[in-house]
Coordinates of C-alpha atoms in Angstrom, one line a residue:
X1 CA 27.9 -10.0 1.6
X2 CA 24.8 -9.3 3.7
X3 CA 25.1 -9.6 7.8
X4 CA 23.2 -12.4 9.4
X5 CA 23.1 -10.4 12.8
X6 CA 19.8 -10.2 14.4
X7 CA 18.8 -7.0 16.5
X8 CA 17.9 -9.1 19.8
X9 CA 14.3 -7.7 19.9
X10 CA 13.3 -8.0 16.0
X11 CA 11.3 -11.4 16.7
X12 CA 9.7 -10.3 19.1
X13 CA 8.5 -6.8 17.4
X14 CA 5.5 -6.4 15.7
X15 CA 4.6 -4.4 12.2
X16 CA 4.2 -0.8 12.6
X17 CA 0.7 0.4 11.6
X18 CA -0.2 3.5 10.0
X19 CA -4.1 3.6 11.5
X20 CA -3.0 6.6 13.8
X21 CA -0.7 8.4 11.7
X22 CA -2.4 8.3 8.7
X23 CA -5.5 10.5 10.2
X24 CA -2.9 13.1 11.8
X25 CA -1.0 13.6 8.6
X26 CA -4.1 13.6 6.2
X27 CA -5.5 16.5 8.4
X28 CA -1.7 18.2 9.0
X29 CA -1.4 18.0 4.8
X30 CA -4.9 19.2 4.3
X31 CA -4.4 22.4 6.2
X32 CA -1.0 22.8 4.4
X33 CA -2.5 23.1 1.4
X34 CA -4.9 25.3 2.5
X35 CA -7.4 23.2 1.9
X36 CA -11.1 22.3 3.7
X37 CA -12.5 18.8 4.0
X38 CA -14.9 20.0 1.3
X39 CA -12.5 21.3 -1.1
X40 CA -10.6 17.6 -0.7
X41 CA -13.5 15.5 -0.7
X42 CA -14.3 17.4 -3.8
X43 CA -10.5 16.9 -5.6
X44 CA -10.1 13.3 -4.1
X45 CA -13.9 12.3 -5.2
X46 CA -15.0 11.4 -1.6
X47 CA -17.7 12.4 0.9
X48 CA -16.4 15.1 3.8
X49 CA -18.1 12.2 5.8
X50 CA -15.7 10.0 5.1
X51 CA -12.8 12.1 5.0
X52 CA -13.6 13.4 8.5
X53 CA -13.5 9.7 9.9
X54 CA -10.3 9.1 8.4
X55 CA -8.5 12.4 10.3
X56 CA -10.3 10.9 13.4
X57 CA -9.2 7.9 12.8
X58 CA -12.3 6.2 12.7
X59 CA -12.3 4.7 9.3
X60 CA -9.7 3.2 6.7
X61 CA -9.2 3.5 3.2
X62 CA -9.6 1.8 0.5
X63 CA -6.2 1.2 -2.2
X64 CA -8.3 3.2 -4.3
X65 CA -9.3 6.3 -2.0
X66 CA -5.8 6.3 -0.6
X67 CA -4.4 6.7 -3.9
X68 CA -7.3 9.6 -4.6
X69 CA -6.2 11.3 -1.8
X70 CA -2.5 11.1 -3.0
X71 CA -3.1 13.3 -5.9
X72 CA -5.1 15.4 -4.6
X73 CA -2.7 16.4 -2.2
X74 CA -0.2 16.3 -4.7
X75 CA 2.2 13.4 -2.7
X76 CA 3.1 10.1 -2.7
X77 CA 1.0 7.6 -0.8
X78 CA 4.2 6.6 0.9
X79 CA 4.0 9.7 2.6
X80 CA 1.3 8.5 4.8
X81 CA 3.5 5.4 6.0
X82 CA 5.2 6.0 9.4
X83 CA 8.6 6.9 9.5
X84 CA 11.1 4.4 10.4
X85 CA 12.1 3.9 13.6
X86 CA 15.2 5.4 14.6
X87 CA 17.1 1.9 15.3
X88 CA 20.8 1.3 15.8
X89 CA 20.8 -2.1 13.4
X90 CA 23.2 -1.1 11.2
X91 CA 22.0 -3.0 8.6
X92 CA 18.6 -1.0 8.5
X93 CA 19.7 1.1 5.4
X94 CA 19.6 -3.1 3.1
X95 CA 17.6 -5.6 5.2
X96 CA 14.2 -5.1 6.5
X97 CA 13.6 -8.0 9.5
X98 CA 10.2 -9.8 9.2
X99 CA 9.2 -8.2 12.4
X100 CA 10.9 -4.7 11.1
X101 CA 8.1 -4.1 8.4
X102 CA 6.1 -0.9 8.0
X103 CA 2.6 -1.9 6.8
X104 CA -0.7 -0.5 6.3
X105 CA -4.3 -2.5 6.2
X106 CA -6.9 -1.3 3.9
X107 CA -10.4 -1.9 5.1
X108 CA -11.0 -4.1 1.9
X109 CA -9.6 -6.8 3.9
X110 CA -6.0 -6.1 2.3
X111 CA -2.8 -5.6 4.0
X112 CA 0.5 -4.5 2.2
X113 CA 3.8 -4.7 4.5
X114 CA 7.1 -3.0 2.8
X115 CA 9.7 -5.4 2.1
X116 CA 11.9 -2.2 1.0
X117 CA 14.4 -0.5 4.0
X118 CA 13.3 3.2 2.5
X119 CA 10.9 4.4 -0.4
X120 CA 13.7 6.6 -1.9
X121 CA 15.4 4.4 -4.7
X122 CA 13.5 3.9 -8.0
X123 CA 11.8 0.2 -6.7
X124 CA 9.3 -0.7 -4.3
X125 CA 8.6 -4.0 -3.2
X126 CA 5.2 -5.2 -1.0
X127 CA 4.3 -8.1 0.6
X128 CA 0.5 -8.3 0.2
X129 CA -2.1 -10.6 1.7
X130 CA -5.3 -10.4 0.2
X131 CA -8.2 -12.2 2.6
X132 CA -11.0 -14.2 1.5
X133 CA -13.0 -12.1 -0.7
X134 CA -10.8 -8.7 -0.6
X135 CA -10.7 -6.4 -3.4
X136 CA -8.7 -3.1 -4.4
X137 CA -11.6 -1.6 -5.1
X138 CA -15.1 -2.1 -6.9
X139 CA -13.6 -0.1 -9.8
X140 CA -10.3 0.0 -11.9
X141 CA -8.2 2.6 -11.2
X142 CA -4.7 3.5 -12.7
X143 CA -1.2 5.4 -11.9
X144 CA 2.2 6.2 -13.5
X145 CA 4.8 3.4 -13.7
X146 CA 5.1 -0.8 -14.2
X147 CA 4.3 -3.1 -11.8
X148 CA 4.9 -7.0 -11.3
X149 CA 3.9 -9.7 -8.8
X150 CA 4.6 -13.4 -7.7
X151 CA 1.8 -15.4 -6.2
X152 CA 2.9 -17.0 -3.0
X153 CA -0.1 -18.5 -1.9
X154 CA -4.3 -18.8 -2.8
X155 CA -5.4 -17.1 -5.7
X156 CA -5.2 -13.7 -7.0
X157 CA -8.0 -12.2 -9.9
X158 CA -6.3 -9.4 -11.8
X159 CA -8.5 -7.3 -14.1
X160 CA -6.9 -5.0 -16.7
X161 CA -8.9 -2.8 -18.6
X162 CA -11.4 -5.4 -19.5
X163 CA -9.5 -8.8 -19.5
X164 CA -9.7 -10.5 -16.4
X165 CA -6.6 -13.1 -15.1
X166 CA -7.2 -15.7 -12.4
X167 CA -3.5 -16.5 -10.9
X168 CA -2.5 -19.5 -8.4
X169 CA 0.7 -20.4 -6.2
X170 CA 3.4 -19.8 -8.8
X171 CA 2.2 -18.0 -11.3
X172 CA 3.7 -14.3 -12.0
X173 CA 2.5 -11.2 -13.6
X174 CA 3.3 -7.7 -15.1
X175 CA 1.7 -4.9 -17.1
X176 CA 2.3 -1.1 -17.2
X177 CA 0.3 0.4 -14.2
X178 CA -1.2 3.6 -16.3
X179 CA -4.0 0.2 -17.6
X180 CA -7.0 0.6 -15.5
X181 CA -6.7 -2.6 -13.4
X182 CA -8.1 -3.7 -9.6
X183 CA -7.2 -6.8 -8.2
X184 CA -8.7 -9.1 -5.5
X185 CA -8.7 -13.1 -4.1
X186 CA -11.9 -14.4 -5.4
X187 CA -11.0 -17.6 -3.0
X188 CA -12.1 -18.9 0.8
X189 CA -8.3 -18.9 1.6
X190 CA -5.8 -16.2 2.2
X191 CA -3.6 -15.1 -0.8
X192 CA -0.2 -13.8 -0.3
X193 CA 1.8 -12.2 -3.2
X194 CA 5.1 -10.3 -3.4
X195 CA 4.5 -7.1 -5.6
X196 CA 6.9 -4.8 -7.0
X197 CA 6.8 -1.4 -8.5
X198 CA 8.6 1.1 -10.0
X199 CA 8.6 4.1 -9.3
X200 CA 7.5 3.7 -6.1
X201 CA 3.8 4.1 -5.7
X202 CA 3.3 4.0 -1.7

């Protein structure tokens, strides 16, 4: 049976952002690895340019680049999510509060909030809103695992390999995610869909 109490300041908290940490740990994993922003750009398939804005926090990636940068440096996107904050709800380690959610906003014009307490079990669930026009990314790109999705709201285009699927406000999907694929609302109205993967990809 799941606990109905509320910590007394989860309304009034907002989503933790990863625009800051995500520039300090790319550059703290880089030099880890031993690596220059050449030898990454390089691996990952990006401009030094570009990576240098991200450790300065200047810029934001893309779904795709994130997950580039990923495997180059040989982690788990997750990894660049913030750590949760060290809270005293006990039922932290089950329920994630709507104003509890780590998320991350690609500059696509996509933001992906986790609906999942840790990234540690063997599913991962998003909640992903998609604005007017934004894409994944320009081209397909692919990862280990299966993925599945439930449009909430607006409409979602989902290209695998070279089929494309327009989905509205009830429809579902799934596919394996090692099938080239992008996604992105080809609408003029926010799209919101719950997304779930396993193994975790973030």
């Amino acid at each position: 049976m799941v606990s109905k109490t509320m910590p007394a300041d989860a309304k009034a908290a907002s989503p933790r952002e990863t625009a800051t940490i995500l520039g300090g740990r790319l550059r703290e994993l880089r030099k880890a690895r031993s690596m220059t922003l050449q030898a990454l750009a390089d691996k990952a398939g990006l401009s030094v340019g570009f990576l240098s804005q991200l450790e300065r926090n200047q810029a934001s990636p893309s779904v795709r680049a994130l997950n580039a940068l990923a495997q180059a440096l040989d982690v788990s996107i997750h990894w660049f999510f913030p750590d949760p904050e060290d809270e005293q709800d006990p039922d932290a380690d089950i329920i994630v509060r709507s104003g509890r959610r780590r998320s991350i906003r690609f500059d696509t014009g996509i933001k992906d909030e986790l609906l999942c307490p840790t990234l540690t079990g063997k599913l991962e669930m998003l909640l992903c809103t998609l604005q007017p026009g934004a894409t994944s990314d320009d081209e397909l790109y692919s990862h280990n695992g299966e993925e599945a999705g439930y449009v909430v709201g607006g409409k979602l285009e989902l290209t695998i390999e070279d089929k494309v699927y327009v989905l509205e406000a009830g429809d579902s999907f799934h596919f394996d995610s090692d099938r080239p694929h992008r996604y992105r609302n080809p609408s003029a109205e926010v799209t919101t869909v719950v997304w779930a993967m396993t193994p975790p990809h973030y």
